[in-house]
Amino acid sequence: MDMLQNTDFWIGLIKIIWINIILSGDNAVVIALAARSLPADQQKKAVLFGSGAAVVLRILLTLVAVKLLSLPYLQIIGGLLLLWIGVQLLGGEEEGEGEGKQQGGLMVAIRTILIADLVMSLDNVIAVAAAAQGSMVLLVLGLAISIPLVIFGSTMMIKLMERFPIIVVLGAALIGWVAGETIVADNALKGVLGGASWVHYVAAAIGAALVLLIGNLSKRRKAEAA
């Protein structure tokens, strides 16, 4: 009870909630892209399971994020994974029928959400951990509150994508942008790139362009094959 009467506790909690509001946008986009092609009932499951598992994953990741970020080539690998995910989401999955195909699609969507969130959260959790100032209770509370934010954002994005298909393209480009940022932030490249700020934006733009180019080519080939 003493903790609840501590002003620093409430200030820290507000900081964490605000950080998660800001950072939940890219997670919502990934979840919406992964779930948009599923049937309505499968979409709800993908959003719920994907959002809940992603938040739990972020809590666990916070414990080791600082050490992980110090490992060379890890963010390069993660960025390449994000590029692949962006291309797959923009290119679209092959059409199929039957309950087995739908269940497989659900599991693929959840897997995609978890892999993308794992990579995209490496930098984000540093900010959350700093706001928590070593309080595990504060960290878990703040991230738990973020669950409805991610779920609501994902559900809203799915509806917007159905109405405005251009958002799918913008969402895939966002994943490519984050991938480019992640790659050049790797410790192994800091000495080579010299920390120039323009490199950050150039790499992000190249990542977005690659996802759009390769994703659209893949989509066109699938359409021609069909």
C-alpha atoms as a PDB file:
ATOM      1  CA  MET A   1       0.000   0.000   0.000  1.00  0.00           C
ATOM      2  CA  ASP A   2       2.931   2.327   0.625  1.00  0.00           C
ATOM      3  CA  MET A   3       3.820   1.962  -3.040  1.00  0.00           C
ATOM      4  CA  LEU A   4       0.389   3.271  -4.092  1.00  0.00           C
ATOM      5  CA  GLN A   5       0.915   6.390  -1.976  1.00  0.00           C
ATOM      6  CA  ASN A   6       4.288   7.075  -3.566  1.00  0.00           C
ATOM      7  CA  THR A   7       4.212   9.970  -6.037  1.00  0.00           C
ATOM      8  CA  ASP A   8       7.198   8.587  -7.947  1.00  0.00           C
ATOM      9  CA  PHE A   9       5.285   5.338  -8.534  1.00  0.00           C
ATOM     10  CA  TRP A  10       2.378   7.135 -10.222  1.00  0.00           C
ATOM     11  CA  ILE A  11       4.682   9.391 -12.234  1.00  0.00           C
ATOM     12  CA  GLY A  12       6.597   6.328 -13.436  1.00  0.00           C
ATOM     13  CA  LEU A  13       3.366   4.529 -14.341  1.00  0.00           C
ATOM     14  CA  ILE A  14       2.110   7.512 -16.336  1.00  0.00           C
ATOM     15  CA  LYS A  15       5.438   7.664 -18.187  1.00  0.00           C
ATOM     16  CA  ILE A  16       5.243   3.966 -19.098  1.00  0.00           C
ATOM     17  CA  ILE A  17       1.621   4.242 -20.266  1.00  0.00           C
ATOM     18  CA  TRP A  18       2.518   7.242 -22.421  1.00  0.00           C
ATOM     19  CA  ILE A  19       5.535   5.465 -23.921  1.00  0.00           C
ATOM     20  CA  ASN A  20       3.362   2.459 -24.783  1.00  0.00           C
ATOM     21  CA  ILE A  21       0.698   4.671 -26.363  1.00  0.00           C
ATOM     22  CA  ILE A  22       3.366   6.127 -28.636  1.00  0.00           C
ATOM     23  CA  LEU A  23       5.070   2.814 -29.401  1.00  0.00           C
ATOM     24  CA  SER A  24       1.932   0.713 -29.878  1.00  0.00           C
ATOM     25  CA  GLY A  25       1.329   2.176 -33.335  1.00  0.00           C
ATOM     26  CA  ASP A  26       3.855   0.045 -35.204  1.00  0.00           C
ATOM     27  CA  ASN A  27       2.736  -3.082 -33.327  1.00  0.00           C
ATOM     28  CA  ALA A  28      -0.881  -2.403 -34.282  1.00  0.00           C
ATOM     29  CA  VAL A  29       0.132  -2.066 -37.944  1.00  0.00           C
ATOM     30  CA  VAL A  30       1.980  -5.412 -37.921  1.00  0.00           C
ATOM     31  CA  ILE A  31      -0.936  -7.211 -36.238  1.00  0.00           C
ATOM     32  CA  ALA A  32      -3.455  -5.683 -38.645  1.00  0.00           C
ATOM     33  CA  LEU A  33      -1.367  -6.586 -41.702  1.00  0.00           C
ATOM     34  CA  ALA A  34      -0.889 -10.159 -40.504  1.00  0.00           C
ATOM     35  CA  ALA A  35      -4.581 -10.664 -39.666  1.00  0.00           C
ATOM     36  CA  ARG A  36      -6.327  -8.727 -42.433  1.00  0.00           C
ATOM     37  CA  SER A  37      -6.690 -11.651 -44.875  1.00  0.00           C
ATOM     38  CA  LEU A  38      -8.140 -14.050 -42.267  1.00  0.00           C
ATOM     39  CA  PRO A  39     -11.884 -14.704 -41.800  1.00  0.00           C
ATOM     40  CA  ALA A  40     -13.583 -12.436 -39.241  1.00  0.00           C
ATOM     41  CA  ASP A  41     -13.531 -14.974 -36.390  1.00  0.00           C
ATOM     42  CA  GLN A  42      -9.869 -15.803 -37.109  1.00  0.00           C
ATOM     43  CA  GLN A  43      -9.024 -12.091 -37.138  1.00  0.00           C
ATOM     44  CA  LYS A  44     -10.298 -11.682 -33.572  1.00  0.00           C
ATOM     45  CA  LYS A  45      -8.239 -14.654 -32.374  1.00  0.00           C
ATOM     46  CA  ALA A  46      -5.107 -13.391 -34.131  1.00  0.00           C
ATOM     47  CA  VAL A  47      -5.516  -9.922 -32.607  1.00  0.00           C
ATOM     48  CA  LEU A  48      -6.162 -11.262 -29.090  1.00  0.00           C
ATOM     49  CA  PHE A  49      -3.473 -13.953 -29.051  1.00  0.00           C
ATOM     50  CA  GLY A  50      -0.975 -11.866 -30.991  1.00  0.00           C
ATOM     51  CA  SER A  51      -1.450  -8.747 -28.838  1.00  0.00           C
ATOM     52  CA  GLY A  52      -1.365 -10.612 -25.529  1.00  0.00           C
ATOM     53  CA  ALA A  53       1.657 -12.708 -26.454  1.00  0.00           C
ATOM     54  CA  ALA A  54       3.476  -9.668 -27.835  1.00  0.00           C
ATOM     55  CA  VAL A  55       3.060  -7.751 -24.571  1.00  0.00           C
ATOM     56  CA  VAL A  56       4.210 -10.746 -22.489  1.00  0.00           C
ATOM     57  CA  LEU A  57       7.164 -11.125 -24.831  1.00  0.00           C
ATOM     58  CA  ARG A  58       8.033  -7.459 -24.342  1.00  0.00           C
ATOM     59  CA  ILE A  59       7.992  -7.875 -20.554  1.00  0.00           C
ATOM     60  CA  LEU A  60      10.399 -10.813 -20.766  1.00  0.00           C
ATOM     61  CA  LEU A  61      12.536  -9.071 -23.346  1.00  0.00           C
ATOM     62  CA  THR A  62      12.968  -6.055 -21.083  1.00  0.00           C
ATOM     63  CA  LEU A  63      15.012  -8.154 -18.669  1.00  0.00           C
ATOM     64  CA  VAL A  64      17.689  -8.867 -21.272  1.00  0.00           C
ATOM     65  CA  ALA A  65      17.272  -6.068 -23.817  1.00  0.00           C
ATOM     66  CA  VAL A  66      20.352  -4.077 -22.826  1.00  0.00           C
ATOM     67  CA  LYS A  67      22.616  -7.140 -23.155  1.00  0.00           C
ATOM     68  CA  LEU A  68      20.973  -8.197 -26.421  1.00  0.00           C
ATOM     69  CA  LEU A  69      21.470  -4.764 -27.979  1.00  0.00           C
ATOM     70  CA  SER A  70      25.186  -4.939 -27.192  1.00  0.00           C
ATOM     71  CA  LEU A  71      25.618  -8.146 -29.239  1.00  0.00           C
ATOM     72  CA  PRO A  72      27.065  -7.474 -32.710  1.00  0.00           C
ATOM     73  CA  TYR A  73      25.080  -8.488 -35.829  1.00  0.00           C
ATOM     74  CA  LEU A  74      21.910  -9.253 -33.810  1.00  0.00           C
ATOM     75  CA  GLN A  75      20.082  -6.150 -35.030  1.00  0.00           C
ATOM     76  CA  ILE A  76      21.274  -6.792 -38.597  1.00  0.00           C
ATOM     77  CA  ILE A  77      19.686 -10.237 -38.459  1.00  0.00           C
ATOM     78  CA  GLY A  78      16.563  -8.778 -36.878  1.00  0.00           C
ATOM     79  CA  GLY A  79      16.315  -6.057 -39.527  1.00  0.00           C
ATOM     80  CA  LEU A  80      16.612  -8.615 -42.321  1.00  0.00           C
ATOM     81  CA  LEU A  81      13.845 -10.629 -40.667  1.00  0.00           C
ATOM     82  CA  LEU A  82      11.646  -7.531 -40.635  1.00  0.00           C
ATOM     83  CA  LEU A  83      12.336  -6.935 -44.337  1.00  0.00           C
ATOM     84  CA  TRP A  84      11.245 -10.501 -45.076  1.00  0.00           C
ATOM     85  CA  ILE A  85       8.097 -10.077 -42.961  1.00  0.00           C
ATOM     86  CA  GLY A  86       7.222  -6.804 -44.706  1.00  0.00           C
ATOM     87  CA  VAL A  87       7.580  -8.421 -48.132  1.00  0.00           C
ATOM     88  CA  GLN A  88       5.447 -11.402 -47.082  1.00  0.00           C
ATOM     89  CA  LEU A  89       2.702  -9.196 -45.656  1.00  0.00           C
ATOM     90  CA  LEU A  90       2.566  -6.953 -48.722  1.00  0.00           C
ATOM     91  CA  GLY A  91       2.880  -9.838 -51.191  1.00  0.00           C
ATOM     92  CA  GLY A  92      -0.010 -11.672 -49.533  1.00  0.00           C
ATOM     93  CA  GLU A  93      -0.517 -15.336 -48.799  1.00  0.00           C
ATOM     94  CA  GLU A  94      -1.806 -17.830 -51.326  1.00  0.00           C
ATOM     95  CA  GLU A  95      -5.505 -18.412 -51.314  1.00  0.00           C
ATOM     96  CA  GLY A  96      -6.820 -21.604 -49.815  1.00  0.00           C
ATOM     97  CA  GLU A  97      -9.948 -23.274 -48.532  1.00  0.00           C
ATOM     98  CA  GLY A  98     -10.968 -25.427 -45.606  1.00  0.00           C
ATOM     99  CA  GLU A  99     -10.686 -25.339 -41.845  1.00  0.00           C
ATOM    100  CA  GLY A 100      -7.117 -26.692 -41.887  1.00  0.00           C
ATOM    101  CA  LYS A 101      -6.000 -23.875 -44.183  1.00  0.00           C
ATOM    102  CA  GLN A 102      -7.707 -21.284 -41.961  1.00  0.00           C
ATOM    103  CA  GLN A 103      -6.151 -22.693 -38.807  1.00  0.00           C
ATOM    104  CA  GLY A 104      -2.766 -22.717 -40.528  1.00  0.00           C
ATOM    105  CA  GLY A 105      -3.323 -19.092 -41.547  1.00  0.00           C
ATOM    106  CA  LEU A 106      -4.105 -18.162 -37.963  1.00  0.00           C
ATOM    107  CA  MET A 107      -0.905 -19.756 -36.659  1.00  0.00           C
ATOM    108  CA  VAL A 108       1.150 -18.097 -39.399  1.00  0.00           C
ATOM    109  CA  ALA A 109      -0.367 -14.709 -38.495  1.00  0.00           C
ATOM    110  CA  ILE A 110       0.413 -15.157 -34.785  1.00  0.00           C
ATOM    111  CA  ARG A 111       3.957 -16.331 -35.581  1.00  0.00           C
ATOM    112  CA  THR A 112       4.503 -13.307 -37.833  1.00  0.00           C
ATOM    113  CA  ILE A 113       3.237 -10.949 -35.106  1.00  0.00           C
ATOM    114  CA  LEU A 114       5.553 -12.456 -32.492  1.00  0.00           C
ATOM    115  CA  ILE A 115       8.673 -12.404 -34.710  1.00  0.00           C
ATOM    116  CA  ALA A 116       8.052  -8.814 -35.807  1.00  0.00           C
ATOM    117  CA  ASP A 117       7.322  -7.625 -32.278  1.00  0.00           C
ATOM    118  CA  LEU A 118      10.447  -9.346 -30.966  1.00  0.00           C
ATOM    119  CA  VAL A 119      12.625  -7.411 -33.406  1.00  0.00           C
ATOM    120  CA  MET A 120      10.784  -4.092 -33.168  1.00  0.00           C
ATOM    121  CA  SER A 121      10.744  -4.141 -29.363  1.00  0.00           C
ATOM    122  CA  LEU A 122      14.510  -4.332 -28.805  1.00  0.00           C
ATOM    123  CA  ASP A 123      14.913  -0.557 -28.781  1.00  0.00           C
ATOM    124  CA  ASN A 124      11.447   0.210 -27.408  1.00  0.00           C
ATOM    125  CA  VAL A 125      11.839  -1.743 -24.182  1.00  0.00           C
ATOM    126  CA  ILE A 126      14.906   0.299 -23.260  1.00  0.00           C
ATOM    127  CA  ALA A 127      12.672   3.366 -22.890  1.00  0.00           C
ATOM    128  CA  VAL A 128      10.110   1.416 -20.860  1.00  0.00           C
ATOM    129  CA  ALA A 129      12.760  -0.054 -18.568  1.00  0.00           C
ATOM    130  CA  ALA A 130      14.233   3.397 -17.966  1.00  0.00           C
ATOM    131  CA  ALA A 131      10.828   4.781 -16.976  1.00  0.00           C
ATOM    132  CA  ALA A 132      10.247   1.852 -14.596  1.00  0.00           C
ATOM    133  CA  GLN A 133      13.540   2.620 -12.785  1.00  0.00           C
ATOM    134  CA  GLY A 134      14.052  -0.982 -11.716  1.00  0.00           C
ATOM    135  CA  SER A 135      10.491  -1.574 -10.449  1.00  0.00           C
ATOM    136  CA  MET A 136       9.227  -4.872 -11.863  1.00  0.00           C
ATOM    137  CA  VAL A 137       5.725  -4.188 -10.518  1.00  0.00           C
ATOM    138  CA  LEU A 138       5.645  -0.857 -12.317  1.00  0.00           C
ATOM    139  CA  LEU A 139       6.929  -2.429 -15.519  1.00  0.00           C
ATOM    140  CA  VAL A 140       4.377  -5.252 -15.577  1.00  0.00           C
ATOM    141  CA  LEU A 141       1.499  -2.892 -14.656  1.00  0.00           C
ATOM    142  CA  GLY A 142       2.381  -0.416 -17.369  1.00  0.00           C
ATOM    143  CA  LEU A 143       2.737  -3.037 -20.079  1.00  0.00           C
ATOM    144  CA  ALA A 144      -0.423  -4.859 -18.993  1.00  0.00           C
ATOM    145  CA  ILE A 145      -2.361  -1.625 -19.405  1.00  0.00           C
ATOM    146  CA  SER A 146      -0.965  -1.368 -22.929  1.00  0.00           C
ATOM    147  CA  ILE A 147      -2.758  -4.575 -24.024  1.00  0.00           C
ATOM    148  CA  PRO A 148      -6.136  -2.915 -24.743  1.00  0.00           C
ATOM    149  CA  LEU A 149      -4.302  -0.099 -26.542  1.00  0.00           C
ATOM    150  CA  VAL A 150      -2.661  -2.561 -28.941  1.00  0.00           C
ATOM    151  CA  ILE A 151      -5.879  -4.576 -29.400  1.00  0.00           C
ATOM    152  CA  PHE A 152      -7.961  -1.461 -30.097  1.00  0.00           C
ATOM    153  CA  GLY A 153      -5.334  -0.078 -32.467  1.00  0.00           C
ATOM    154  CA  SER A 154      -5.094  -3.375 -34.369  1.00  0.00           C
ATOM    155  CA  THR A 155      -8.866  -3.734 -34.726  1.00  0.00           C
ATOM    156  CA  MET A 156      -9.162  -0.156 -35.964  1.00  0.00           C
ATOM    157  CA  MET A 157      -6.297  -0.641 -38.449  1.00  0.00           C
ATOM    158  CA  ILE A 158      -7.915  -3.801 -39.902  1.00  0.00           C
ATOM    159  CA  LYS A 159     -11.140  -1.864 -40.566  1.00  0.00           C
ATOM    160  CA  LEU A 160      -9.219   1.020 -42.116  1.00  0.00           C
ATOM    161  CA  MET A 161      -7.226  -1.374 -44.329  1.00  0.00           C
ATOM    162  CA  GLU A 162     -10.439  -2.918 -45.625  1.00  0.00           C
ATOM    163  CA  ARG A 163     -11.789   0.526 -46.486  1.00  0.00           C
ATOM    164  CA  PHE A 164      -8.552   2.162 -47.668  1.00  0.00           C
ATOM    165  CA  PRO A 165      -6.169  -0.419 -49.273  1.00  0.00           C
ATOM    166  CA  ILE A 166      -3.397   2.212 -49.503  1.00  0.00           C
ATOM    167  CA  ILE A 167      -2.915   1.767 -45.750  1.00  0.00           C
ATOM    168  CA  VAL A 168      -1.663  -1.778 -46.430  1.00  0.00           C
ATOM    169  CA  VAL A 169       1.089  -0.340 -48.620  1.00  0.00           C
ATOM    170  CA  LEU A 170       1.935   2.341 -46.042  1.00  0.00           C
ATOM    171  CA  GLY A 171       1.996  -0.276 -43.274  1.00  0.00           C
ATOM    172  CA  ALA A 172       4.393  -2.502 -45.207  1.00  0.00           C
ATOM    173  CA  ALA A 173       6.573   0.532 -45.912  1.00  0.00           C
ATOM    174  CA  LEU A 174       6.616   1.303 -42.174  1.00  0.00           C
ATOM    175  CA  ILE A 175       7.920  -2.201 -41.430  1.00  0.00           C
ATOM    176  CA  GLY A 176      10.637  -1.712 -44.063  1.00  0.00           C
ATOM    177  CA  TRP A 177      11.497   1.685 -42.548  1.00  0.00           C
ATOM    178  CA  VAL A 178      11.921   0.161 -39.078  1.00  0.00           C
ATOM    179  CA  ALA A 179      13.991  -2.667 -40.611  1.00  0.00           C
ATOM    180  CA  GLY A 180      16.426  -0.186 -42.156  1.00  0.00           C
ATOM    181  CA  GLU A 181      16.723   1.677 -38.849  1.00  0.00           C
ATOM    182  CA  THR A 182      17.341  -1.569 -36.982  1.00  0.00           C
ATOM    183  CA  ILE A 183      20.110  -2.727 -39.311  1.00  0.00           C
ATOM    184  CA  VAL A 184      22.208   0.470 -39.170  1.00  0.00           C
ATOM    185  CA  ALA A 185      21.782   0.674 -35.371  1.00  0.00           C
ATOM    186  CA  ASP A 186      23.781  -2.552 -34.925  1.00  0.00           C
ATOM    187  CA  ASN A 187      26.959  -2.231 -32.870  1.00  0.00           C
ATOM    188  CA  ALA A 188      29.013  -3.885 -35.615  1.00  0.00           C
ATOM    189  CA  LEU A 189      28.264  -0.962 -37.989  1.00  0.00           C
ATOM    190  CA  LYS A 190      28.697   1.976 -35.619  1.00  0.00           C
ATOM    191  CA  GLY A 191      32.446   2.195 -36.209  1.00  0.00           C
ATOM    192  CA  VAL A 192      32.003   1.884 -39.987  1.00  0.00           C
ATOM    193  CA  LEU A 193      29.174   4.389 -40.368  1.00  0.00           C
ATOM    194  CA  GLY A 194      30.596   6.852 -37.858  1.00  0.00           C
ATOM    195  CA  GLY A 195      27.206   7.633 -36.294  1.00  0.00           C
ATOM    196  CA  ALA A 196      26.159  10.047 -39.082  1.00  0.00           C
ATOM    197  CA  SER A 197      22.502  11.004 -38.605  1.00  0.00           C
ATOM    198  CA  TRP A 198      21.743  11.001 -42.350  1.00  0.00           C
ATOM    199  CA  VAL A 199      22.685   7.310 -42.609  1.00  0.00           C
ATOM    200  CA  HIS A 200      19.785   6.495 -40.264  1.00  0.00           C
ATOM    201  CA  TYR A 201      17.221   8.063 -42.626  1.00  0.00           C
ATOM    202  CA  VAL A 202      18.792   6.770 -45.825  1.00  0.00           C
ATOM    203  CA  ALA A 203      18.835   3.192 -44.502  1.00  0.00           C
ATOM    204  CA  ALA A 204      15.216   3.513 -43.328  1.00  0.00           C
ATOM    205  CA  ALA A 205      14.131   4.836 -46.743  1.00  0.00           C
ATOM    206  CA  ILE A 206      15.989   2.018 -48.542  1.00  0.00           C
ATOM    207  CA  GLY A 207      14.310  -0.544 -46.272  1.00  0.00           C
ATOM    208  CA  ALA A 208      10.857   0.864 -47.046  1.00  0.00           C
ATOM    209  CA  ALA A 209      11.630   0.956 -50.787  1.00  0.00           C
ATOM    210  CA  LEU A 210      12.874  -2.656 -50.811  1.00  0.00           C
ATOM    211  CA  VAL A 211       9.732  -3.937 -49.093  1.00  0.00           C
ATOM    212  CA  LEU A 212       7.487  -2.070 -51.530  1.00  0.00           C
ATOM    213  CA  LEU A 213       9.469  -3.167 -54.599  1.00  0.00           C
ATOM    214  CA  ILE A 214       9.926  -6.848 -53.744  1.00  0.00           C
ATOM    215  CA  GLY A 215       6.475  -7.146 -52.130  1.00  0.00           C
ATOM    216  CA  ASN A 216       4.699  -5.737 -55.178  1.00  0.00           C
ATOM    217  CA  LEU A 217       6.728  -7.942 -57.548  1.00  0.00           C
ATOM    218  CA  SER A 218       5.799 -10.996 -55.457  1.00  0.00           C
ATOM    219  CA  LYS A 219       2.146  -9.951 -55.453  1.00  0.00           C
ATOM    220  CA  ARG A 220       2.168  -9.486 -59.225  1.00  0.00           C
ATOM    221  CA  ARG A 221       3.750 -12.903 -59.816  1.00  0.00           C
ATOM    222  CA  LYS A 222       1.144 -14.607 -57.630  1.00  0.00           C
ATOM    223  CA  ALA A 223      -1.634 -12.829 -59.504  1.00  0.00           C
ATOM    224  CA  GLU A 224      -0.217 -13.901 -62.879  1.00  0.00           C
ATOM    225  CA  ALA A 225       0.209 -17.499 -61.650  1.00  0.00           C
ATOM    226  CA  ALA A 226      -3.414 -17.559 -60.459  1.00  0.00           C
END
